[in-house]
Each structure stands twice: as structure tokens, then as C-alpha cells.
One Martini backbone bead per residue (centre of mass of N, CA, C, O) as a GRO file, in nm:
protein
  212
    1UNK     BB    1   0.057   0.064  -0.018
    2UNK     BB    2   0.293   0.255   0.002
    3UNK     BB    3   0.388   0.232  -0.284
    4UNK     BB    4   0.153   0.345  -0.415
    5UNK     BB    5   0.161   0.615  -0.317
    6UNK     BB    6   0.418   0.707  -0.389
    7UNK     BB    7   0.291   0.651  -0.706
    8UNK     BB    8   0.078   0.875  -0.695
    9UNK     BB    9   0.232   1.099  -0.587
   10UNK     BB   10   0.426   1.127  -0.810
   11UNK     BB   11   0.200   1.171  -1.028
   12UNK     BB   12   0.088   1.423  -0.885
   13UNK     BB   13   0.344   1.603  -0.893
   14UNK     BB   14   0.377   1.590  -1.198
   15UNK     BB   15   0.113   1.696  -1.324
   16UNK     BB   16   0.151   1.993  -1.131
   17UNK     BB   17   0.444   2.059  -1.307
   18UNK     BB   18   0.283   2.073  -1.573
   19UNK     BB   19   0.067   2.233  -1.555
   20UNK     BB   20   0.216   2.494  -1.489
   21UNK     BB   21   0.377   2.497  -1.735
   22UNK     BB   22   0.126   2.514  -1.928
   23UNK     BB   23   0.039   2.818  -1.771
   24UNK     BB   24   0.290   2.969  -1.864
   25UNK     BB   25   0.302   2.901  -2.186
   26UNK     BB   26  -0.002   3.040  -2.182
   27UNK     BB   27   0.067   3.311  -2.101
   28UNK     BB   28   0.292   3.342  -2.294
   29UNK     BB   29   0.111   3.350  -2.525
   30UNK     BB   30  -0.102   3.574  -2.484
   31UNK     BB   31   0.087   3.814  -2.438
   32UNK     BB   32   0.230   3.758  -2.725
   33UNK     BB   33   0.014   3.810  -2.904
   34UNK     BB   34  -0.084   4.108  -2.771
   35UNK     BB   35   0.214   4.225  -2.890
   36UNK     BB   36   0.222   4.111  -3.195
   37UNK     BB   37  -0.075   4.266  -3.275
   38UNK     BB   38   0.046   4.558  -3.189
   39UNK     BB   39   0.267   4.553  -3.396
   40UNK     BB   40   0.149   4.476  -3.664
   41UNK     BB   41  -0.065   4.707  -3.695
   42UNK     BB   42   0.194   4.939  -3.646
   43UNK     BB   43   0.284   4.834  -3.959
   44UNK     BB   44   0.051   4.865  -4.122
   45UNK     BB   45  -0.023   5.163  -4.102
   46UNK     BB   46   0.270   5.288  -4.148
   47UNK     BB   47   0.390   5.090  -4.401
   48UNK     BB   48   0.078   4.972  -4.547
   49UNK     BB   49  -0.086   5.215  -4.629
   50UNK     BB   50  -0.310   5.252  -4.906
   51UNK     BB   51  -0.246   4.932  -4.987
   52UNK     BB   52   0.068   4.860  -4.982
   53UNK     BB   53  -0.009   4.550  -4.936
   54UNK     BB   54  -0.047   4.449  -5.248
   55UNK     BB   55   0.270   4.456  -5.362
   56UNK     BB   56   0.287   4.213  -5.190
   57UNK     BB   57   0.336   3.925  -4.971
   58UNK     BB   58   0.241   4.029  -4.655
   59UNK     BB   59   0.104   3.832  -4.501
   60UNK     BB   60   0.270   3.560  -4.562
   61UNK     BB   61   0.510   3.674  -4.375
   62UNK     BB   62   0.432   3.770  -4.164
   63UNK     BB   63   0.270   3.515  -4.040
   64UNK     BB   64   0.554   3.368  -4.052
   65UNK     BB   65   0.733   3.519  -3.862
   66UNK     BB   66   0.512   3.586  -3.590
   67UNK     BB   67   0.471   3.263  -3.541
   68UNK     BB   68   0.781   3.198  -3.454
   69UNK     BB   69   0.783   3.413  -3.231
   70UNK     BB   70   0.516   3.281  -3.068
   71UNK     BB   71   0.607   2.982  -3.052
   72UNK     BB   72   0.913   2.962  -2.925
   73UNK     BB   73   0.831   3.080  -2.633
   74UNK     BB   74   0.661   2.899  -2.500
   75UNK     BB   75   0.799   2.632  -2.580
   76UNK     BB   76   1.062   2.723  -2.378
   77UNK     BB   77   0.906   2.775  -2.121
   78UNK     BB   78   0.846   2.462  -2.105
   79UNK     BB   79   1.114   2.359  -2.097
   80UNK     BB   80   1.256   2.544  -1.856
   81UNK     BB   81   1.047   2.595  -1.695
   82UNK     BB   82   1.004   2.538  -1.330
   83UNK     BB   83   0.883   2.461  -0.989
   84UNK     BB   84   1.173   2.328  -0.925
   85UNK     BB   85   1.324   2.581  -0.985
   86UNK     BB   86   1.473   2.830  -0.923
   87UNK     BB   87   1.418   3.136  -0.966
   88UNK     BB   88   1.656   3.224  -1.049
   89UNK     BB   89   1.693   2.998  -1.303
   90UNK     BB   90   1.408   3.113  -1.424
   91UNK     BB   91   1.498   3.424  -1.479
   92UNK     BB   92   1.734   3.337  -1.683
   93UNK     BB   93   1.544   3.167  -1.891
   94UNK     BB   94   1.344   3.450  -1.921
   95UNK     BB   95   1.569   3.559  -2.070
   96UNK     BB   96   1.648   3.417  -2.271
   97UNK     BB   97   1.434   3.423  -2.417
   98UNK     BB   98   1.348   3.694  -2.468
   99UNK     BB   99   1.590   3.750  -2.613
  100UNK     BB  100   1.534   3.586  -2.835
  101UNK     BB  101   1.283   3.715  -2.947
  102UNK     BB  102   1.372   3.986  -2.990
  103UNK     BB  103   1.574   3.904  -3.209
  104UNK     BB  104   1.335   3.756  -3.398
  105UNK     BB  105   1.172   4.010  -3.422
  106UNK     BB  106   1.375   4.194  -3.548
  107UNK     BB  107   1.411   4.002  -3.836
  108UNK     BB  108   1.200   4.015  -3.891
  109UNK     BB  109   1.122   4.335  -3.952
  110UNK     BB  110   1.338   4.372  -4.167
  111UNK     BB  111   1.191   4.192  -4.376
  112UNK     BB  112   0.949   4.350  -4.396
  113UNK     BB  113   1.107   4.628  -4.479
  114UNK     BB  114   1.168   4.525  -4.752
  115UNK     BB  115   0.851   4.544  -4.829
  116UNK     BB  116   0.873   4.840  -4.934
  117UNK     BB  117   0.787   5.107  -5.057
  118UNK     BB  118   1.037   5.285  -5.269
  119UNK     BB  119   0.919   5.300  -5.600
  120UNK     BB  120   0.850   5.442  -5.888
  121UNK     BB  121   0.850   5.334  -6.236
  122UNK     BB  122   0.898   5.439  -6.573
  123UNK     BB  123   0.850   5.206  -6.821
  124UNK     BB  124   0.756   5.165  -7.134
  125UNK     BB  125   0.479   5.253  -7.043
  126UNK     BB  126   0.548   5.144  -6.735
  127UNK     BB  127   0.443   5.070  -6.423
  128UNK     BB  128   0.681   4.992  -6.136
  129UNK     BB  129   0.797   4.858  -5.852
  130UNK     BB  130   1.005   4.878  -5.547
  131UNK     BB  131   1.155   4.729  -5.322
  132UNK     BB  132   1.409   4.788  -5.093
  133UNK     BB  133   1.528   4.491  -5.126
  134UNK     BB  134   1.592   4.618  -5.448
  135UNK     BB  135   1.728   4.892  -5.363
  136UNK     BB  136   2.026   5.067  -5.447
  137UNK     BB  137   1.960   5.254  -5.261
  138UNK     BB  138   2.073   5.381  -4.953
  139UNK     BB  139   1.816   5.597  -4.971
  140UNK     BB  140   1.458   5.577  -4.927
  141UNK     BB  141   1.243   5.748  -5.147
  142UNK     BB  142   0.904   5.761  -5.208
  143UNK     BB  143   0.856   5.801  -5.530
  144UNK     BB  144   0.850   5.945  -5.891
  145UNK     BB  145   0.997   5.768  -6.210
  146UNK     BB  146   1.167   5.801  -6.502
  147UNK     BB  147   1.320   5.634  -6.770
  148UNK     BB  148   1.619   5.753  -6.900
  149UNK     BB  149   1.790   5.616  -7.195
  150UNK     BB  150   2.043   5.604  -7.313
  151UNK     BB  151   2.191   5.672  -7.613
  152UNK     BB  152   2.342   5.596  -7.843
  153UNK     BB  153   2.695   5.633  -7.809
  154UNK     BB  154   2.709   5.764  -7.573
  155UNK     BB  155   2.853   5.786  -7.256
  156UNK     BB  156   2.623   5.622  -7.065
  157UNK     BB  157   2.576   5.374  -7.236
  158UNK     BB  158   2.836   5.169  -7.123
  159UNK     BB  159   2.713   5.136  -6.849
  160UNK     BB  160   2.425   5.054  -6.949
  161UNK     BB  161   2.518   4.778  -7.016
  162UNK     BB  162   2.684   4.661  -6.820
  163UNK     BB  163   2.399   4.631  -6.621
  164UNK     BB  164   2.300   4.417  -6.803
  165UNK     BB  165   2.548   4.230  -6.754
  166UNK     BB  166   2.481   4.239  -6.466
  167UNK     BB  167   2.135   4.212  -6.447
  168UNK     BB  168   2.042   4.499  -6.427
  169UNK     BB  169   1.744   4.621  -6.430
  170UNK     BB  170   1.619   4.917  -6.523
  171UNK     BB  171   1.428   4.983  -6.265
  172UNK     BB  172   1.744   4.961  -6.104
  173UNK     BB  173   1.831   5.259  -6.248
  174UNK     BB  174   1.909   5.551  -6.074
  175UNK     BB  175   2.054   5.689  -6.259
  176UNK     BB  176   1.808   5.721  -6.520
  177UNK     BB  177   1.655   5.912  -6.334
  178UNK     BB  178   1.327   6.108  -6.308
  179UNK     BB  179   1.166   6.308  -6.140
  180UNK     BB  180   0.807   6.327  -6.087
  181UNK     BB  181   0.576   6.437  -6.001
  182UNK     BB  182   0.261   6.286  -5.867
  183UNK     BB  183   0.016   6.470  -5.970
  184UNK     BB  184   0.091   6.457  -6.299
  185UNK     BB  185  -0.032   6.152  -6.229
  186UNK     BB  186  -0.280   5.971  -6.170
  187UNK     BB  187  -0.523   6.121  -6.119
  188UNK     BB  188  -0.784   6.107  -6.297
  189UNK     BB  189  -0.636   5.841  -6.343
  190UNK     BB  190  -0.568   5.537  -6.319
  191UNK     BB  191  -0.263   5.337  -6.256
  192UNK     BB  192  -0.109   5.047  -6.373
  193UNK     BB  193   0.088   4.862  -6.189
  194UNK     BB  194   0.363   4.663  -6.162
  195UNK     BB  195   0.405   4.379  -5.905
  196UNK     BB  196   0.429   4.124  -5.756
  197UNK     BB  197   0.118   4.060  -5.720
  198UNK     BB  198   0.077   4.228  -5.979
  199UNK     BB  199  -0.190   4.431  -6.104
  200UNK     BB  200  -0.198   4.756  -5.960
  201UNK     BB  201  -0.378   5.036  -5.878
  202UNK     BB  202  -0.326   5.412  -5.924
  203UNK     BB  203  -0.375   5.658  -5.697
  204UNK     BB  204  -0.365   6.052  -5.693
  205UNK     BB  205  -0.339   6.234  -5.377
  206UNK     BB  206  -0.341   6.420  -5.149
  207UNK     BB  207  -0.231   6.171  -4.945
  208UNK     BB  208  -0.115   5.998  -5.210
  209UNK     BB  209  -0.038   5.698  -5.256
  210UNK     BB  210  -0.311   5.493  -5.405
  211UNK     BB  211  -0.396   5.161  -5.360
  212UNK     BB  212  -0.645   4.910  -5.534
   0.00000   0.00000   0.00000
């Protein structure tokens, strides 16, 4: 009877350090999804607003990106934290999830960061959009440029066939850019222009470039 009891007693202090465990985890989660919701929220409204979330996957990049960094903090929350564990040990293992999250967290809004609209330009009668991780240019400013194409023979042709010849597409050739206002076109009718997603709708207002 004493062996049973033993036995029963060891099973229920196991469940009650799981349950604990569960709890924790779970608490861990809640909290991570309310952070994370405001955090992405915060990024749509902030760089994908007017459309501009049109332009590229964005939902599913998102998706996955802090997908996978509200799974990972309970997850290790679980495998780490213990309530047979001190205190001290408890405190520096949820240091260390964090740390993991927060770097984890840091290189997704990175990776969002490249799908932000860098500017459009036209070429060939069509209007292309450029992501910034696809912008050549060190500093990243949200314009309307056309391509104006070196003439055969000038100074500058030698150049632009170099950068063919190194496969850089002519929408990435920010040397032969021309801004032009943004009022200047697509206000009075949209205009339609290629992105990552597809054939995207573009209207110039009064708050700038929205996409539809």
C-alpha cells in the first residue's frame, strides 16, 4: 500500500509541475500574441497603409515571420521553466527566451522591412514598383521617377549595357531616373502598374499614392 501511495503521490506531483508548466506557457502566449498584434498592427498602418500592402505578400510573410516567434517563446517557456527550479534559474531562462524573441522579433520586422514601397518608376509606358530590398539606392525615398535611357553611342550608354550585362534590370538603374511629381499623373485616372502581386490600380490624392 505504502509503494502505491508513493506511486500515486509521484504521479500527482508530476501532473501538478506539468499543469504549472502548461500555465505558464500558456500565460506566454497570451501575452506574446497581445504584443505581437500590436506590433503588427502598428507596422501596417505605419508602412503598408493606402494599399501598399497590395504591392507584395505581405500577410504572408507576416504570418510567418511572427509566427514563428509567438511559437518559439512558449514553447522554450515550457522545455525551460520549471517550479522545481529556483527562482534565480527560472528568472535567468526567461531572460534568455526573451533575448531569443526580441533578436527573433528584431530580424522578421527587418525582413517586412524590405517589402516596403521604395518608389515606382516608369519604363516603357508601364509603371513597375520596387521594393527596398530590391533598391540599389543607400537611402530609400518614396518618389515617382521615369527611365530615361542613355542613347546609343552617348557617354553614358557604355555604362548601362555594363549593368545589363551584370543583369541589373533597368527599374533598378536609379542613374537614369527623372522624379517627376506625383500630381502630374494618375490623378485624374488610375493608373495600372506591375508589383510583386500582380497588376496593382494607382490614384494620386491629396495623400499621396494610393493603391487599390
Amino acid at each position: 500500500m505504502k509503494i502505491q501511495r508513493i506511486r500515486v503521490s509521484k504521479v500527482q506531483n508530476t501532473l501538478k509541475v506539468y499543469r504549472t508548466k502548461f500555465v505558464w506557457s500558456f500565460i506566454h502566449f497570451l501575452v506574446g500574441s497581445l504584443f505581437l498584434f500590436i506590433v503588427a498592427t502598428w507596422l501596417f498602418f505605419s508602412w503598408f497603409n493606402h494599399g501598399r500592402y497590395l504591392l507584395t505578400d505581405l500577410v504572408g510573410i507576416t504570418v510567418i515571420i511572427l509566427s514563428i516567434d509567438l511559437v518559439l517563446g512558449p514553447i522554450f517557456n515550457f522545455w525551460l521553466l520549471s517550479p522545481l527550479k529556483s527562482k534565480r534559474e527560472n528568472s535567468i531562462n526567461f531572460g534568455c527566451i526573451l533575448m531569443l524573441q526580441i533578436v527573433s522579433l528584431a530580424y522578421g520586422i527587418t525582413q517586412i522591412d524590405g517589402q516596403r514601397l521604395a518608389y515606382i518608376v516608369k519604363w516603357q509606358n508601364s509603371y513597375f514598383t520596387v521594393l527596398k530590398s530590391e533598391d540599389r539606392r543607400v537611402n530609400h525615398e518614396e518618389a515617382l521617377y521615369h527611365f530615361n535611357e542613355p542613347t546609343v553611342q552617348s557617354n553614358e550608354r557604355a555604362f548601362y549595357e555594363m549593368m545589363i550585362k551584370h543583369a541589373v534590370p533597368p527599374i533598378e538603374m536609379y542613374e537614369y531616373f527623372v522624379e517627376v511629381p506625383l500630381s502630374s499623373e494618375c490623378n485624374e485616372s488610375p493608373c495600372e502598374v506591375i508589383s510583386k502581386s500582380g497588376l496593382v490600380k494607382l490614384k494620386s490624392t491629396k495623400e499621396g499614392m494610393v493603391f487599390f
